Short mmCIF file of C-alpha atoms and ligand atoms in Angstrom, two decimals:
data_model
loop_
_atom_site.label_atom_id
_atom_site.label_comp_id
_atom_site.label_asym_id
_atom_site.label_seq_id
_atom_site.Cartn_x
_atom_site.Cartn_y
_atom_site.Cartn_z
CA MET A 1 -48.77 37.74 -8.67
CA ILE A 2 -46.96 40.55 -6.91
CA LEU A 3 -48.24 40.21 -3.34
CA THR A 4 -46.30 43.16 -2.02
CA THR A 5 -43.86 45.78 -3.22
CA GLU A 6 -41.99 45.59 0.10
CA CYS A 7 -38.92 43.50 0.86
CA ASN A 8 -37.12 42.48 4.06
CA LEU A 9 -33.66 42.56 2.47
CA GLN A 10 -31.57 45.33 0.94
CA CYS A 11 -29.53 43.51 -1.70
CA ARG A 12 -26.76 45.26 -3.59
CA TYR A 13 -28.18 44.67 -7.07
CA CYS A 14 -31.64 45.88 -6.13
CA PHE A 15 -31.86 48.21 -3.12
CA SER A 16 -28.36 49.69 -3.47
CA GLU A 17 -28.71 50.10 -7.23
CA ALA A 18 -31.98 51.94 -6.69
CA LEU A 19 -30.23 54.31 -4.27
CA GLU A 20 -27.31 55.00 -6.59
CA ASP A 21 -29.37 55.20 -9.75
CA VAL A 22 -30.21 58.89 -9.66
CA ASP A 23 -31.84 58.65 -13.11
CA ALA A 24 -33.92 55.65 -12.14
CA ASP A 25 -37.18 57.13 -13.42
CA PHE A 26 -38.42 56.58 -16.97
CA PRO A 27 -38.75 59.85 -18.85
CA ASP A 28 -40.29 58.07 -21.86
CA PHE A 29 -42.96 56.17 -19.94
CA GLU A 30 -45.83 57.09 -17.69
CA VAL A 31 -45.17 55.25 -14.43
CA ASP A 32 -47.46 54.84 -11.43
CA TYR A 33 -45.07 55.00 -8.46
CA CYS A 34 -47.93 54.83 -5.96
CA LEU A 35 -49.05 51.22 -6.19
CA PRO A 36 -50.54 49.78 -3.00
CA LYS A 37 -47.87 48.13 -0.85
CA ARG A 38 -49.98 44.97 -0.46
CA ILE A 39 -52.63 43.43 -2.71
CA SER A 40 -55.70 45.62 -2.74
CA TYR A 41 -58.15 43.43 -4.68
CA ASP A 42 -60.24 40.64 -3.23
CA VAL A 43 -59.37 36.98 -3.46
CA ASP A 44 -62.73 36.16 -5.12
CA SER A 45 -61.90 38.26 -8.16
CA LEU A 46 -58.52 36.52 -8.39
CA ASP A 47 -60.32 33.17 -8.22
CA ARG A 48 -62.78 34.19 -10.97
CA PHE A 49 -59.84 35.32 -13.12
CA CYS A 50 -57.82 32.13 -12.59
CA ARG A 51 -60.76 29.78 -13.14
CA GLN A 52 -61.04 30.94 -16.75
CA ASP A 53 -57.70 29.26 -17.52
CA PRO A 54 -57.64 25.50 -16.93
CA ASP A 55 -53.82 25.54 -16.99
CA CYS A 56 -53.41 28.49 -14.67
CA VAL A 57 -50.18 28.45 -12.66
CA LEU A 58 -49.85 31.11 -10.00
CA THR A 59 -46.46 32.25 -8.70
CA PHE A 60 -46.24 34.24 -5.47
CA TYR A 61 -43.82 37.08 -6.09
CA GLY A 62 -42.85 40.40 -4.57
CA GLY A 63 -41.06 42.34 -3.12
CA GLU A 64 -40.85 39.45 -0.73
CA PRO A 65 -44.08 37.42 -0.94
CA LEU A 66 -43.63 35.74 2.45
CA LEU A 67 -44.23 39.12 4.09
CA CYS A 68 -47.86 38.33 3.17
CA ILE A 69 -48.27 34.91 4.71
CA ASP A 70 -51.96 35.42 5.53
CA HIS A 71 -52.71 36.33 1.93
CA ILE A 72 -50.77 33.31 0.68
CA LYS A 73 -52.79 30.99 2.89
CA GLN A 74 -56.08 32.63 1.94
CA ILE A 75 -55.25 32.34 -1.76
CA MET A 76 -54.11 28.72 -1.47
CA ASP A 77 -57.34 27.93 0.39
CA HIS A 78 -59.70 29.69 -2.04
CA VAL A 79 -58.20 30.09 -5.50
CA LYS A 80 -58.39 27.21 -7.96
CA VAL A 81 -55.25 26.81 -10.05
CA LYS A 82 -53.23 23.94 -11.45
CA HIS A 83 -50.08 24.73 -9.45
CA PHE A 84 -48.76 27.25 -6.96
CA LEU A 85 -45.10 28.36 -7.11
CA ILE A 86 -43.16 30.93 -5.12
CA GLN A 87 -40.08 33.09 -5.71
CA THR A 88 -38.72 34.05 -2.34
CA ASN A 89 -35.56 35.06 -0.53
CA GLY A 90 -36.39 32.24 1.91
CA LEU A 91 -35.89 34.20 5.13
CA LEU A 92 -39.46 33.62 6.32
CA LEU A 93 -40.08 30.15 4.90
CA ASN A 94 -40.13 28.71 8.43
CA ARG A 95 -43.27 30.77 9.15
CA LEU A 96 -45.45 29.13 6.50
CA GLU A 97 -46.95 25.89 7.82
CA PRO A 98 -45.84 22.66 6.11
CA LYS A 99 -49.38 21.98 4.86
CA TYR A 100 -48.98 25.04 2.59
CA VAL A 101 -45.26 24.71 1.79
CA ASN A 102 -45.77 21.09 0.77
CA ARG A 103 -48.44 22.06 -1.74
CA LEU A 104 -46.03 24.33 -3.64
CA HIS A 105 -44.95 22.78 -6.91
CA THR A 106 -41.67 24.75 -7.06
CA ILE A 107 -39.80 27.09 -4.77
CA LEU A 108 -37.32 29.46 -6.36
CA ILE A 109 -34.89 30.56 -3.68
CA SER A 110 -32.72 33.63 -4.14
CA ILE A 111 -29.20 32.57 -3.26
CA ASP A 112 -26.04 33.65 -5.04
CA GLY A 113 -23.63 30.86 -4.15
CA ASP A 114 -21.63 30.11 -1.02
CA GLU A 115 -21.99 31.93 2.30
CA ALA A 116 -19.39 34.64 1.65
CA LEU A 117 -20.83 35.60 -1.73
CA THR A 118 -24.49 35.40 -0.76
CA ASP A 119 -23.90 37.50 2.35
CA PHE A 120 -21.81 39.97 0.35
CA TYR A 121 -24.70 40.64 -2.03
CA ARG A 122 -27.64 40.11 0.34
CA GLY A 123 -26.42 41.04 3.82
CA LYS A 124 -24.65 39.27 6.66
CA GLY A 125 -26.47 36.27 8.09
CA THR A 126 -28.77 35.84 5.08
CA PHE A 127 -27.16 32.63 3.85
CA ARG A 128 -27.32 30.83 7.21
CA LYS A 129 -30.96 31.67 7.79
CA VAL A 130 -31.96 30.59 4.28
CA ILE A 131 -30.06 27.30 4.49
CA ASP A 132 -31.60 26.53 7.90
CA ASN A 133 -35.05 27.13 6.44
CA LEU A 134 -34.37 24.93 3.43
CA LYS A 135 -33.26 22.08 5.67
CA LEU A 136 -36.41 22.58 7.72
CA ILE A 137 -38.84 22.46 4.79
CA ARG A 138 -37.18 19.32 3.42
CA GLN A 139 -37.42 17.76 6.88
CA ASN A 140 -41.10 18.76 7.01
CA GLY A 141 -41.80 16.91 3.78
CA PHE A 142 -41.43 19.37 0.90
CA LYS A 143 -40.85 17.21 -2.18
CA GLY A 144 -41.23 19.76 -4.97
CA GLU A 145 -38.50 21.34 -7.04
CA LEU A 146 -36.18 23.71 -5.21
CA ILE A 147 -34.32 26.02 -7.57
CA ALA A 148 -31.33 28.09 -6.49
CA ARG A 149 -31.92 31.36 -8.27
CA MET A 150 -28.70 33.32 -8.46
CA THR A 151 -28.16 36.91 -9.45
CA VAL A 152 -24.68 37.20 -10.94
CA MET A 153 -22.44 40.21 -11.51
CA GLU A 154 -18.82 41.22 -11.16
CA GLN A 155 -18.10 39.61 -7.79
CA THR A 156 -19.39 36.23 -8.98
CA ASP A 157 -17.20 33.45 -10.29
CA VAL A 158 -20.00 31.70 -12.13
CA TYR A 159 -18.17 28.39 -12.62
CA LYS A 160 -17.16 28.09 -8.99
CA GLN A 161 -20.48 29.21 -7.53
CA VAL A 162 -22.81 27.12 -9.70
CA LYS A 163 -20.69 24.04 -8.96
CA TRP A 164 -20.76 24.90 -5.27
CA LEU A 165 -24.56 25.17 -5.23
CA LEU A 166 -24.85 21.77 -6.90
CA ASP A 167 -22.51 20.01 -4.51
CA ASN A 168 -21.54 21.23 -1.05
CA ASP A 169 -21.69 20.22 2.62
CA GLU A 170 -24.39 22.73 3.55
CA PHE A 171 -27.30 22.13 1.20
CA SER A 172 -26.84 20.86 -2.35
CA PHE A 173 -29.41 22.01 -4.90
CA SER A 174 -30.54 19.78 -7.74
CA SER A 175 -31.61 22.83 -9.81
CA VAL A 176 -29.77 26.08 -10.44
CA HIS A 177 -30.57 29.09 -12.54
CA TRP A 178 -28.79 32.42 -12.79
CA GLN A 179 -29.67 35.85 -14.09
CA LEU A 180 -27.14 38.51 -15.06
CA ASN A 181 -27.62 41.83 -13.39
CA ALA A 182 -27.15 43.66 -16.69
CA GLY A 183 -29.24 46.23 -18.46
CA PHE A 184 -31.73 46.86 -15.67
CA TRP A 185 -30.29 50.09 -14.20
CA ASN A 186 -28.45 53.16 -15.50
CA ASP A 187 -25.27 51.73 -14.05
CA PHE A 188 -23.10 50.65 -16.96
CA ALA A 189 -20.62 53.52 -16.55
CA ARG A 190 -19.89 52.61 -12.92
CA ARG A 191 -19.61 48.88 -13.57
CA ASP A 192 -16.69 46.66 -14.65
CA PHE A 193 -19.02 44.49 -16.67
CA LYS A 194 -16.89 44.34 -19.83
CA GLU A 195 -13.75 43.11 -18.06
CA TRP A 196 -15.63 40.63 -15.90
CA ARG A 197 -17.48 39.26 -18.91
CA GLU A 198 -14.21 38.64 -20.75
CA GLU A 199 -12.07 37.44 -17.88
CA ASN A 200 -14.55 35.49 -15.81
CA TYR A 201 -18.12 35.09 -17.01
CA ASN A 202 -17.71 33.88 -20.60
CA PRO A 203 -14.81 31.51 -19.83
CA GLY A 204 -16.71 30.32 -16.73
CA VAL A 205 -19.81 29.45 -18.75
CA CYS A 206 -17.60 27.61 -21.22
CA LYS A 207 -16.02 25.48 -18.44
CA LEU A 208 -19.39 24.95 -16.83
CA VAL A 209 -21.05 23.51 -19.91
CA ARG A 210 -18.13 21.08 -20.32
CA PHE A 211 -18.48 20.09 -16.68
CA TRP A 212 -22.23 19.60 -17.25
CA VAL A 213 -21.67 17.18 -20.12
CA ASP A 214 -18.80 15.45 -18.25
CA GLN A 215 -21.25 14.72 -15.44
CA VAL A 216 -23.54 12.96 -17.91
CA GLU A 217 -20.58 11.03 -19.33
CA ASN A 218 -19.19 10.00 -15.94
CA LYS A 219 -22.30 9.60 -13.81
CA GLY A 220 -25.24 9.54 -16.25
CA GLU A 221 -26.64 12.62 -14.47
CA VAL A 222 -28.13 15.65 -16.24
CA SER A 223 -27.85 18.41 -13.62
CA ARG A 224 -30.70 20.85 -13.81
CA ILE A 225 -28.63 23.88 -14.76
CA TYR A 226 -31.51 25.76 -16.35
CA PRO A 227 -29.80 27.85 -19.02
CA PHE A 228 -28.10 24.72 -20.42
CA LEU A 229 -31.20 22.58 -20.04
CA GLY A 230 -33.33 24.98 -22.09
CA ILE A 231 -30.85 25.64 -24.86
CA ALA A 232 -29.70 22.01 -25.14
CA ARG A 233 -33.28 20.79 -25.34
CA SER A 234 -34.02 23.23 -28.17
CA LEU A 235 -30.85 22.25 -30.02
CA ILE A 236 -31.44 18.52 -29.63
CA LEU A 237 -35.07 18.75 -30.71
CA ASP A 238 -34.24 21.34 -33.37
CA GLU A 239 -36.87 23.64 -31.86
CA ARG A 240 -37.12 27.25 -33.03
CA GLN A 241 -37.66 29.68 -30.19
CA ASN A 242 -38.44 33.18 -31.37
CA LEU A 243 -40.53 34.01 -28.32
CA LEU A 244 -39.12 35.04 -24.97
CA ARG A 245 -38.13 31.98 -22.98
CA CYS A 246 -39.28 33.56 -19.74
CA GLY A 247 -42.74 33.76 -21.32
CA ALA A 248 -43.18 37.42 -20.40
CA GLY A 249 -45.87 39.20 -22.36
CA TRP A 250 -47.12 36.23 -24.34
CA THR A 251 -47.81 33.36 -21.91
CA ASN A 252 -46.53 34.61 -18.57
CA TYR A 253 -48.00 37.78 -17.08
CA ALA A 254 -47.76 39.58 -13.76
CA ILE A 255 -50.59 40.92 -11.63
CA GLN A 256 -49.76 44.13 -9.78
CA THR A 257 -50.85 44.74 -6.20
CA ASP A 258 -53.77 46.84 -7.56
CA GLY A 259 -54.96 44.02 -9.86
CA TYR A 260 -53.72 45.47 -13.16
CA ILE A 261 -51.92 43.04 -15.44
CA ILE A 262 -48.51 43.78 -16.92
CA PRO A 263 -46.25 41.71 -19.22
CA CYS A 264 -43.63 41.01 -16.53
CA PRO A 265 -43.12 41.85 -12.85
CA ALA A 266 -40.23 44.21 -13.58
CA MET A 267 -42.66 46.43 -15.51
CA TRP A 268 -44.81 47.36 -12.54
CA GLY A 269 -46.38 50.79 -12.82
CA MET A 270 -45.60 51.20 -16.55
CA LYS A 271 -49.06 52.38 -17.58
CA ASN A 272 -48.46 52.12 -21.35
CA TYR A 273 -48.16 48.38 -20.84
CA TYR A 274 -51.22 47.78 -18.65
CA LEU A 275 -53.18 44.93 -20.21
CA GLY A 276 -56.41 45.21 -18.23
CA HIS A 277 -57.59 44.45 -14.72
CA ILE A 278 -58.19 40.95 -13.32
CA SER A 279 -61.79 41.88 -12.59
CA SER A 280 -62.60 42.42 -16.26
CA VAL A 281 -60.21 40.53 -18.58
CA ASN A 282 -60.01 36.91 -19.65
CA PRO A 283 -56.55 35.44 -18.96
CA LEU A 284 -56.71 33.50 -22.22
CA LYS A 285 -57.34 36.62 -24.29
CA LEU A 286 -54.64 38.94 -22.97
CA LYS A 287 -52.87 41.09 -25.48
CA LYS A 288 -49.43 39.78 -26.42
CA ILE A 289 -46.34 41.99 -26.30
CA PHE A 290 -43.21 40.94 -28.18
CA VAL A 291 -39.58 42.08 -28.14
CA GLY A 292 -38.48 44.43 -30.91
CA GLU A 293 -35.10 45.32 -32.40
CA PRO A 294 -32.29 44.50 -32.06
CA CYS A 295 -33.60 41.02 -31.17
CA THR A 296 -35.88 40.60 -34.17
CA LYS A 297 -32.90 41.20 -36.48
CA CYS A 298 -30.43 39.10 -34.54
CA ASP A 299 -28.92 35.90 -35.99
CA VAL A 300 -29.55 33.90 -32.81
CA PHE A 301 -33.09 35.17 -32.20
CA ASN A 302 -34.43 31.69 -33.02
CA ILE A 303 -32.55 30.24 -30.09
CA CYS A 304 -32.27 33.14 -27.66
CA GLY A 305 -35.87 34.30 -28.02
CA GLY A 306 -34.92 37.80 -26.93
CA ARG A 307 -33.47 37.50 -23.38
CA CYS A 308 -35.56 40.19 -21.67
CA LEU A 309 -38.60 42.23 -22.74
CA TYR A 310 -38.06 44.74 -19.94
CA ALA A 311 -34.42 45.44 -20.89
CA ASN A 312 -35.40 45.55 -24.56
CA ILE A 313 -38.06 48.18 -23.91
CA ILE A 314 -36.38 50.40 -21.33
CA LYS A 315 -32.93 50.32 -22.95
CA ARG A 316 -31.15 51.55 -19.84
CA TRP A 317 -27.80 50.41 -21.17
CA PRO A 318 -26.48 52.09 -24.32
CA PRO A 319 -26.33 50.00 -27.53
CA GLU A 320 -22.62 49.13 -27.12
CA ALA A 321 -23.31 47.81 -23.60
CA TYR A 322 -26.42 45.94 -24.79
CA ASN A 323 -24.11 44.29 -27.36
CA LEU A 324 -21.80 43.15 -24.57
CA VAL A 325 -24.72 41.43 -22.85
CA CYS A 326 -25.75 39.84 -26.14
CA GLY A 327 -22.14 38.66 -26.49
CA THR A 328 -22.68 36.58 -23.36
CA VAL A 329 -25.79 35.06 -24.95
CA TRP A 330 -23.89 34.28 -28.15
CA ASN A 331 -21.14 32.67 -26.10
CA LEU A 332 -23.65 30.61 -24.10
CA ILE A 333 -25.35 29.37 -27.26
CA ASP A 334 -22.04 28.74 -29.00
CA VAL A 335 -20.40 26.73 -26.22
CA THR A 336 -23.59 24.74 -25.60
CA SER A 337 -23.93 23.97 -29.32
CA LYS A 338 -20.32 22.74 -29.43
CA GLU A 339 -21.04 20.26 -26.64
CA MET A 340 -24.20 18.93 -28.30
CA TYR A 341 -22.25 16.48 -30.45
CA ARG A 342 -21.11 14.80 -27.26
CA MET A 343 -24.56 15.02 -25.67
CA ARG A 344 -26.28 13.47 -28.70
CA LYS A 345 -23.84 10.54 -28.56
CA LEU A 346 -24.62 10.08 -24.85
CA ILE A 347 -28.34 10.00 -25.68
CA GLU A 348 -27.74 7.48 -28.49
CA ASN A 349 -25.69 5.31 -26.14
CA GLY A 350 -28.45 5.36 -23.53
CA LYS A 351 -26.33 7.23 -20.96
CA THR A 352 -29.18 9.73 -20.74
CA ASN A 353 -32.46 10.38 -22.52
CA LEU A 354 -34.67 13.26 -23.53
CA ARG A 355 -36.84 12.95 -20.44
CA ASP A 356 -33.85 14.22 -18.41
CA PHE A 357 -34.14 17.53 -20.28
CA GLU A 358 -37.76 18.13 -19.37
CA PHE A 359 -38.79 20.97 -17.07
CA MET A 360 -41.84 23.06 -16.31
CA LYS A 361 -41.67 25.94 -18.76
CA TYR A 362 -42.14 29.56 -17.60
CA ASN A 363 -41.53 28.62 -13.98
CA GLY A 364 -39.61 31.82 -13.23
CA CYS A 365 -36.32 30.71 -14.78
CA GLU A 366 -35.65 33.15 -17.60
CA MET A 367 -33.49 30.49 -19.31
CA ILE A 368 -31.36 33.13 -21.09
CA PRO A 369 -29.43 34.87 -18.30
S1 SF4 B 401 -28.62 37.79 -28.40
FE1 SF4 B 401 -29.30 39.83 -27.81
S2 SF4 B 401 -30.10 40.78 -29.69
FE2 SF4 B 401 -29.92 38.57 -30.05
S3 SF4 B 401 -31.97 37.82 -29.62
FE3 SF4 B 401 -30.74 37.59 -27.74
S4 SF4 B 401 -31.08 39.46 -26.54
FE4 SF4 B 401 -31.80 39.84 -28.62
S1 SF4 B 402 -36.33 38.14 -18.30
FE1 SF4 B 402 -38.55 38.13 -18.66
S2 SF4 B 402 -39.46 38.07 -16.62
FE2 SF4 B 402 -37.32 38.66 -16.33
S3 SF4 B 402 -37.36 40.91 -16.31
FE3 SF4 B 402 -36.99 40.28 -18.40
S4 SF4 B 402 -38.98 40.19 -19.40
FE4 SF4 B 402 -39.30 40.23 -17.19
#
């Protein structure tokens, strides 16, 4: 649920992109740009909505959801769901009492890597404050999963930064996921995406997957690097995945601040995709929205699942740029597949087992960056 459209940071890939993106509107879609800044429906109607789904998992999302601490507490006190999760920049985590924090199943924390990189993207001082808050919540007894959720683009050395997040002197994460800032704005012409993809990102992912399997070989540890975890699990189990791995539009939906339901939080205000209001629809009978071409005709659709419904619909990057992004997906699948021979042997030899590849699906990790 989108608790607020407001945020207390001005990150480069969000706030600055919005400022530079002079064509940021959607000529082909009717968009409501006047959504309430905070939730405008009552908590009882949210409770009635959630109670209809025995497996309901509710993720607090924004903007920055911790700007609405009173709402979070009210919802956690009154709404019956299976689990609560939160995606937050972490700056205000110290303000939510431990009795609420400790009930969260998972916290996805926006952090891009080490201090220099995180502060470069998110603003000076962000990293230190977030790390202090993470230490505090662990000290106060939070035992759930803490996922470092990176946004990566040209200034990121993905190999170096993912490794750093997994093992450092500040605060090592046991789970890491990253999302490419690619295809979400009309920014391809002013980006160096192609060069970075070839020189850094694709080779970095290749090294990283080898490092991931080496860790299993040397220490018997399967690090929770989400993109690898999801793809490897599918390859090992020979699962076919022709539905979006983020779940958007078919099992994972977003509730706007006005109570209307949309396929994914990035699609706020896009009226053509409104799927009803929480006061009147059954969460188990929501319409399903699927990705279209080029994904449905793609050779790796059964493993990729489509990357991103939002990018697929809005098509803000031209086809040749979209192909470059898909090239990163092909590379990710290819290098992971090549390492699966080794991983299968490690499973056979008892160095690891399939339980190590389990995770809560649709927890906010898109799986395909
Ligand atoms: S690789 Fe690209 S075209 Fe193929 S399924 Fe994934 S997102 Fe769609
Ligand atoms: S990856 Fe999924 S959740 Fe993320 S923006 Fe795209 S459709 Fe939405």
